CSV table of C-alpha atoms in Angstrom, one decimal:
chain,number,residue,atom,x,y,z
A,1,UNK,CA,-91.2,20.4,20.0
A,2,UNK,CA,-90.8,16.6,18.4
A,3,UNK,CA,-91.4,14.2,21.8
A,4,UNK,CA,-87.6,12.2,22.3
A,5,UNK,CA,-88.7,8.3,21.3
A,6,UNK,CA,-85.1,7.7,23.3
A,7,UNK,CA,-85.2,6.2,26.6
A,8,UNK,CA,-83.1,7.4,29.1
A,9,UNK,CA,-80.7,4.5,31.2
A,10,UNK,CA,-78.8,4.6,34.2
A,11,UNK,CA,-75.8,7.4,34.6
A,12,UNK,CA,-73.7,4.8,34.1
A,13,UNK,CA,-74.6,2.9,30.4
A,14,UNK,CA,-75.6,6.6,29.0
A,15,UNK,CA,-71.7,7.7,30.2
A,16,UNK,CA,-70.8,4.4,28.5
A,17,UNK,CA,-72.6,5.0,25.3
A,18,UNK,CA,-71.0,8.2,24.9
A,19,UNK,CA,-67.3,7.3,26.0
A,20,UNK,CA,-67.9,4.2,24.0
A,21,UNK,CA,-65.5,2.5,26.2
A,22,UNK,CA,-64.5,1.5,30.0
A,23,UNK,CA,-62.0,-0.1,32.5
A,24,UNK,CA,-62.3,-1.3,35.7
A,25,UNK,CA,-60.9,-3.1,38.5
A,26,UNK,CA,-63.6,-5.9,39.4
A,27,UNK,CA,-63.0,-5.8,43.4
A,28,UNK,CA,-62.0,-1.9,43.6
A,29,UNK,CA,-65.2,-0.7,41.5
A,30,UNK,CA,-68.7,-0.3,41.9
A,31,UNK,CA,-69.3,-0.5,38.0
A,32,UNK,CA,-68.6,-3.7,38.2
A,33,UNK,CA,-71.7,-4.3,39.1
A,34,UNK,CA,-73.5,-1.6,37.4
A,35,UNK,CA,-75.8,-2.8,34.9
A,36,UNK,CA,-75.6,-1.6,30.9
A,37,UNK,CA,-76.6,-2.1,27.6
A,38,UNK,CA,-75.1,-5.9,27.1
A,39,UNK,CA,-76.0,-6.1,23.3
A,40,UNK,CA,-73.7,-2.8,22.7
A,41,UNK,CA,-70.8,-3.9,24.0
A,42,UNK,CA,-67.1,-6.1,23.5
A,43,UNK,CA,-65.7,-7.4,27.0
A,44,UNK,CA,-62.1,-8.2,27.7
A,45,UNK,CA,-62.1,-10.1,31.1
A,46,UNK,CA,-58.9,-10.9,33.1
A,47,UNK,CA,-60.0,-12.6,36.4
A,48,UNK,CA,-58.7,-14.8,38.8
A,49,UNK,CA,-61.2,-17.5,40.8
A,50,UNK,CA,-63.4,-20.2,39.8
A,51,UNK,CA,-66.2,-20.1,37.4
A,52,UNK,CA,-68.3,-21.6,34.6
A,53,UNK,CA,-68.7,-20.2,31.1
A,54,UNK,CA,-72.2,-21.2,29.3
A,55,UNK,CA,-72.7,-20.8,25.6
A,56,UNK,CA,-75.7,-22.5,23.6
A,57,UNK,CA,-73.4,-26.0,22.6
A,58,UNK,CA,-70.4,-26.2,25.2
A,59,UNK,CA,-69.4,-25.0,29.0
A,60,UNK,CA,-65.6,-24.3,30.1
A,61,UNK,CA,-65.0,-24.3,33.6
A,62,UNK,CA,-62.1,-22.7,35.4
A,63,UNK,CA,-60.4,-22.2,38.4
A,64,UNK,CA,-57.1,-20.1,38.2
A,65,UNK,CA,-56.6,-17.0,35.8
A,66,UNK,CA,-58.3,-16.5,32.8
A,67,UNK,CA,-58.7,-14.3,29.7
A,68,UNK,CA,-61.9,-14.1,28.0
A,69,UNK,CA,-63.4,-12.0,25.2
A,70,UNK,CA,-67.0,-11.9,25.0
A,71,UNK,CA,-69.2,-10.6,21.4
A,72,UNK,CA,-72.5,-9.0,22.1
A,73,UNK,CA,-73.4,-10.9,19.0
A,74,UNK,CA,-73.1,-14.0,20.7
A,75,UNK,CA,-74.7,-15.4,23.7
A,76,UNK,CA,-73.3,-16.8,27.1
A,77,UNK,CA,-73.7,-16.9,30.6
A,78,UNK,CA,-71.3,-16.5,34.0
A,79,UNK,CA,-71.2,-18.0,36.8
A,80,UNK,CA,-69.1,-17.3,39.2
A,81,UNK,CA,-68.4,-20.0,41.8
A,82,UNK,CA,-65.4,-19.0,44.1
A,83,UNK,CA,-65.9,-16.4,46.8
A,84,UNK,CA,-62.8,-14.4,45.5
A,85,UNK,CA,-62.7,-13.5,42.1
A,86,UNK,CA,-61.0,-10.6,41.3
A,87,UNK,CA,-59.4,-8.9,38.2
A,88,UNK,CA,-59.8,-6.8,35.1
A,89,UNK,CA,-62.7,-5.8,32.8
A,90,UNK,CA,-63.2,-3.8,29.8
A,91,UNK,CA,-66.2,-2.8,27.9
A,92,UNK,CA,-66.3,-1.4,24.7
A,93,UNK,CA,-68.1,-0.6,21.4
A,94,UNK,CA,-67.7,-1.6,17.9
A,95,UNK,CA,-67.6,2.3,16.7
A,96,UNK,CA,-65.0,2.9,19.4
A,97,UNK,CA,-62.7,0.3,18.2
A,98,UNK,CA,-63.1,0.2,14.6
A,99,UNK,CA,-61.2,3.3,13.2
A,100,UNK,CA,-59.1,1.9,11.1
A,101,UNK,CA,-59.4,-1.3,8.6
A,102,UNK,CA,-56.5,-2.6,10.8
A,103,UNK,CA,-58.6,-2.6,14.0
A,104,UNK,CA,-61.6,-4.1,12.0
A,105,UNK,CA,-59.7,-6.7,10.9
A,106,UNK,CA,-59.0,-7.5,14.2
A,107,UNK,CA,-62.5,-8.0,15.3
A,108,UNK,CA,-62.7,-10.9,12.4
A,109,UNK,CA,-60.4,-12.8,14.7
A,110,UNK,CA,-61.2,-16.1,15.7
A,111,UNK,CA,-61.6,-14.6,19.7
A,112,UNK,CA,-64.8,-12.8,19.0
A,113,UNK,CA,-65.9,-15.7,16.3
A,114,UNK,CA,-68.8,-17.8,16.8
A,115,UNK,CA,-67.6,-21.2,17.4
A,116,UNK,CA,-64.2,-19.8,18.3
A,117,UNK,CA,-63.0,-20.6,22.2
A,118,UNK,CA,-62.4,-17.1,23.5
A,119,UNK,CA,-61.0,-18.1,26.9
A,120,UNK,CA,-57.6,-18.8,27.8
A,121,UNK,CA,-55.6,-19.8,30.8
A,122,UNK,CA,-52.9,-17.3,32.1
A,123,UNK,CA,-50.1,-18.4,34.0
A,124,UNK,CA,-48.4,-16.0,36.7
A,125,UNK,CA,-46.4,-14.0,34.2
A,126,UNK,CA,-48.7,-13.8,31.3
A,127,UNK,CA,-50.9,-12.1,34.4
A,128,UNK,CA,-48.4,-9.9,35.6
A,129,UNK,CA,-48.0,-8.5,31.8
A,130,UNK,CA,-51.7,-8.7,31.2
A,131,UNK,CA,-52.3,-6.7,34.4
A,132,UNK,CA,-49.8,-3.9,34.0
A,133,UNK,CA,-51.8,-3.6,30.7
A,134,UNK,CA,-55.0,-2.8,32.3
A,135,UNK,CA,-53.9,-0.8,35.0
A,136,UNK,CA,-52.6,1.4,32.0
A,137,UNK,CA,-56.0,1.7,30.3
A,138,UNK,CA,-57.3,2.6,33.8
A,139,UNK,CA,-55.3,5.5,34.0
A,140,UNK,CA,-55.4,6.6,30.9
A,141,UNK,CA,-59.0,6.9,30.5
A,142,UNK,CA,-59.0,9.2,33.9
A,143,UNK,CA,-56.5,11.3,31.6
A,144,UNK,CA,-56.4,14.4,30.0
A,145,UNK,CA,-54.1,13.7,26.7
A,146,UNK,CA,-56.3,14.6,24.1
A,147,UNK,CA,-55.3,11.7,22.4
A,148,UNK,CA,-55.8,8.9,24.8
A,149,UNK,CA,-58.6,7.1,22.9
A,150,UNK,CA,-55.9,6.5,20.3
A,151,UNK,CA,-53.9,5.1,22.9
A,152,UNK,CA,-56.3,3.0,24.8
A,153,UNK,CA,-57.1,1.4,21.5
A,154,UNK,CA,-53.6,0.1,20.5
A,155,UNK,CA,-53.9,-1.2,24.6
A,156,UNK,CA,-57.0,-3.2,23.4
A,157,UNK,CA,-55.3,-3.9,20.3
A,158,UNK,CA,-51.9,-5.3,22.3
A,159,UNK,CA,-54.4,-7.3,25.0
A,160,UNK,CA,-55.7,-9.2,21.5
A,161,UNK,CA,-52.5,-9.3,20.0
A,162,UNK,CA,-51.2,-11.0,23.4
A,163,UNK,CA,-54.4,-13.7,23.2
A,164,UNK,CA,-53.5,-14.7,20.1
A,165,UNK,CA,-50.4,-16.2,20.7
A,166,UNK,CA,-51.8,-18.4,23.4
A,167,UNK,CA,-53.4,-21.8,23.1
A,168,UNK,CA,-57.4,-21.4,24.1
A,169,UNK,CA,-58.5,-23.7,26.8
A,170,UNK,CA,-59.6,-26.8,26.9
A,171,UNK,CA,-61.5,-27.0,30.3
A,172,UNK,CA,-65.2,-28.3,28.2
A,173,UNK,CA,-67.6,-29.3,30.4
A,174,UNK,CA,-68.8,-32.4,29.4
A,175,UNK,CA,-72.8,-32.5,27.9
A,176,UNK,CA,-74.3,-34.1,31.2
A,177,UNK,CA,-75.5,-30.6,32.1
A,178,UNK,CA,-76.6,-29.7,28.2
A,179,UNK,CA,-80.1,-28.4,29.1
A,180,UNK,CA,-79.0,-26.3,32.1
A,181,UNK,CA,-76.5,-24.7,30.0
A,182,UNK,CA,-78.7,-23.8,27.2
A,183,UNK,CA,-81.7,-22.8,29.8
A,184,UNK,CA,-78.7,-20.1,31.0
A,185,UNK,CA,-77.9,-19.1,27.8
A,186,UNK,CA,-81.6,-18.5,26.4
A,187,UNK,CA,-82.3,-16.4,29.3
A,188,UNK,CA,-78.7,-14.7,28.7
A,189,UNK,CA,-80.2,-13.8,25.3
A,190,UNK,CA,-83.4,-12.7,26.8
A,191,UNK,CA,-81.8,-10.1,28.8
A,192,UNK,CA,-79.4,-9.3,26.4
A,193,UNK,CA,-82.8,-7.5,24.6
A,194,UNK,CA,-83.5,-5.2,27.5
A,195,UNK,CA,-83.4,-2.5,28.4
A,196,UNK,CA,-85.4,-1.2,25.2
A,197,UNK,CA,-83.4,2.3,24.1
A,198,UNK,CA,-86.1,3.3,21.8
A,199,UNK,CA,-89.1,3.4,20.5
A,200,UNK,CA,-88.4,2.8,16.9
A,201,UNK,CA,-86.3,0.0,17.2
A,202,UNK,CA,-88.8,-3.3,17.9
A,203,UNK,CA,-88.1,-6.1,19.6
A,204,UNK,CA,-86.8,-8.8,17.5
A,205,UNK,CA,-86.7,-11.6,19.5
A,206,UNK,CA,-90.5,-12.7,20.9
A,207,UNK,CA,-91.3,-16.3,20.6
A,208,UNK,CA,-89.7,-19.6,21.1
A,209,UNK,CA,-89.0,-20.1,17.7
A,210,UNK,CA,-86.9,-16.7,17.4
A,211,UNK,CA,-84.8,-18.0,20.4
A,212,UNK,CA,-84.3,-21.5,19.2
A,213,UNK,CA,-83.0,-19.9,15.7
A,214,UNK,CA,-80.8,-17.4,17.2
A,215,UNK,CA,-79.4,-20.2,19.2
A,216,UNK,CA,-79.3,-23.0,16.4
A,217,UNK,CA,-81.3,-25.3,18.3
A,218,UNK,CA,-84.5,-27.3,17.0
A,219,UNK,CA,-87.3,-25.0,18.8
A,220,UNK,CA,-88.6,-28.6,20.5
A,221,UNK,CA,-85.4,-29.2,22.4
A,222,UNK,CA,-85.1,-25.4,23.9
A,223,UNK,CA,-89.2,-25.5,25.5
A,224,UNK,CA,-87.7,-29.1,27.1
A,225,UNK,CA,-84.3,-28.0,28.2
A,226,UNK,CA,-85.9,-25.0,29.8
A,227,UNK,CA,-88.8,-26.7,31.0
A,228,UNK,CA,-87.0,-28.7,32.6
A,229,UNK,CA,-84.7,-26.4,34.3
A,230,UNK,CA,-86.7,-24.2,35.3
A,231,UNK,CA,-90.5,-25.6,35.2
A,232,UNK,CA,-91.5,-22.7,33.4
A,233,UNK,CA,-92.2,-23.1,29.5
A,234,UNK,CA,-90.0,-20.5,27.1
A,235,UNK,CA,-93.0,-18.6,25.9
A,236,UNK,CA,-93.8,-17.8,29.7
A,237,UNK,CA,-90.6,-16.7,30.2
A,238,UNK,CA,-90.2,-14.5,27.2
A,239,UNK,CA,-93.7,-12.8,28.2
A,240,UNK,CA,-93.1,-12.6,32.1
A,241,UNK,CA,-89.9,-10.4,30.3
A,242,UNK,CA,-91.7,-8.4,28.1
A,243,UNK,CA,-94.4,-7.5,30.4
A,244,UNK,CA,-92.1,-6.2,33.1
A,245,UNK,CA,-90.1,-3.7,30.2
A,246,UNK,CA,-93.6,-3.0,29.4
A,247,UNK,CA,-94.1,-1.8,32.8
A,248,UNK,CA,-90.6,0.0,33.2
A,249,UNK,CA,-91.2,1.8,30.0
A,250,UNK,CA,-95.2,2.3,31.0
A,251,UNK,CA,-93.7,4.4,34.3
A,252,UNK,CA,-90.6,5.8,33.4
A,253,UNK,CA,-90.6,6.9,29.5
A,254,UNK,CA,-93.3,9.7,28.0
A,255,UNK,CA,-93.8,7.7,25.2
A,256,UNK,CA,-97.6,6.8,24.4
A,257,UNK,CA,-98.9,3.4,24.9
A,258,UNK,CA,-99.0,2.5,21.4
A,259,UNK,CA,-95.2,3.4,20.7
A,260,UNK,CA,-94.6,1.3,23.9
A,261,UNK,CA,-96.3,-1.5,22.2
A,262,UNK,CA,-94.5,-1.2,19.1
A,263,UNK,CA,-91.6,-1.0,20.7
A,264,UNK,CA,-91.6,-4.6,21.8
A,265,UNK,CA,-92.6,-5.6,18.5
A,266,UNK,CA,-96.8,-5.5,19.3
A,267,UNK,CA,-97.9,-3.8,15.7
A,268,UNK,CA,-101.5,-2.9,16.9
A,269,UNK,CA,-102.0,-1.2,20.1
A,270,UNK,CA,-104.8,-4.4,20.6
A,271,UNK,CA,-102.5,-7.0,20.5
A,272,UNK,CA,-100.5,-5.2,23.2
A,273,UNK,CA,-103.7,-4.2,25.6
A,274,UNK,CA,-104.0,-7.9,25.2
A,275,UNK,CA,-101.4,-9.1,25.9
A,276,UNK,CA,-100.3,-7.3,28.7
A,277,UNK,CA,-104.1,-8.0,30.8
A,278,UNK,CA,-103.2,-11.3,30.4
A,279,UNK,CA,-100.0,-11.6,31.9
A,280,UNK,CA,-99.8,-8.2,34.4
A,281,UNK,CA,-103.6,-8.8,34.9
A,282,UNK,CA,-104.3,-4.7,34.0
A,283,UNK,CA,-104.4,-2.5,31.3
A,284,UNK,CA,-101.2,-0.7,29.9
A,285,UNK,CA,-103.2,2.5,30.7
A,286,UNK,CA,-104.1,1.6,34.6
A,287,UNK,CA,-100.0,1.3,35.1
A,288,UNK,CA,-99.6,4.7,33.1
A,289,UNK,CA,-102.3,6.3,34.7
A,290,UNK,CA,-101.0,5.2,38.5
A,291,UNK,CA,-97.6,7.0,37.8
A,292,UNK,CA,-98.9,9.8,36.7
């Protein structure tokens, strides 16, 4: 029988993958916290509190209610300042959502655009719709109508429609804090690469350089920012990463060492042997052969 090269996640992303879509209430439920696949997925956040948004060449900071909409094709980071924050989140794919050229079309809007401003401030009403909205895909997801995919679109459809008639926000944070906010959003795109699904798909982001580009950022500026920040350099960063999926994958997969190199884009089982004695200070094998 042909060994599975797919990885198997937490109950929670491999329910996710499958449904292609979820709802939540931020302070009611536990998935909230629940980690999944970030590079998979759309996000539609309605949340009251106070909070910073970090993307590569700006920041918008908030205190009130907000609606966001977050690509996985583009890189931010969260933080969340306020004690309370509560609200609404959905997840969901790009095969989910686009069955029709209508709903395609949709996700060429200028909310999930790069450059776009996908956050907008909600006054008390605009909530009040907003949240009846996502109280509705909450229910209907728990459902049985056969149909209620359908209908949970055309709720993700009317959440976008609503957005677009608002003014984004214009809360920027001013450039003072530039290499902060790009240290967050390089290690945003870091994680955003793990965890590694399967063994056939590589790693495509591994050195400074492949961040800096992905970011549109001279490669020079990103090692100081971060640097700086954080007093490590990128590349140690990037392989302190790699070496710890190497590990999870090393205990917790059956694939062989050399598709485990591969697939965080080492070509030669060499270069990953090492690579990973240099920065776990043991041999792919001695992890491997401890689980076992």
């Amino acid at each position: 029988m042909k060994k599975s090269t797919e990885r198997q996640l937490s109950p929670y992303n491999t329910e996710l993958k499958l449904k292609g879509f979820n709802a939540f209430q931020i302070e009611a439920d536990g998935a909230a916290t629940k980690m999944y696949s970030r590079k998979d997925f759309y996000k539609i956040c309605l949340t009251t509190g106070k909070s910073k948004i970090h993307y590569a060449d700006r920041s918008f900071e908030h205190e009130g209610t907000i609606l966001f909409f977050g690509n996985p094709h583009i890189p931010y980071s969260w933080e969340t300042i306020s004690r309370t924050y509560v609200g609404y989140t959905c997840l969901f794919s790009e095969e989910f959502f686009k069955v029709s050229e209508r709903s395609e079309s949709i996700l060429q809007s200028p909310l999930f655009k790069l450059g776009g401003t996908p956050i907008f401030d909600i006054n008390e009403q605009q909530r009040d719709t907003l949240n009846e909205i996502f109280r509705k895909m909450i229910d209907e997801q728990e459902s049985e109508y056969p149909y209620k995919d359908e209908l949970i679109r055309n709720y993700i459809q009317l959440i976008i429609h609503e957005a677009m008639k608002l003014q984004p926000a214009e809360n920027v944070e001013e450039p003072k804090n530039a290499a902060h906010r790009l240290t967050a959003v390089f290690l945003e795109l870091l994680e955003r690469q793990f965890p590694i699904e399967s063994a056939d798909a590589p790693l495509s982001l591994r050195s400074p350089k492949d961040f800096a580009d992905a970011l549109s950022v001279h490669v020079n500026h990103l090692n100081r920012s971060v640097k700086q920040v954080t007093g490590k350099s990128t590349s140690t960063h990037i392989s302190e990463r790699i070496a710890n999926e190497a590990k999870a994958l090393l205990q917790y997969t059956d694939w062989n060492i050399s598709e485990v190199g591969y697939s965080l884009g080492f070509e030669y089982p060499t270069y990953f042997n090492n690579f990973f004695k240099r920065i776990a200070g043991t041999t792919p094998k001695s992890i491997r052969d401890f689980t076992a």
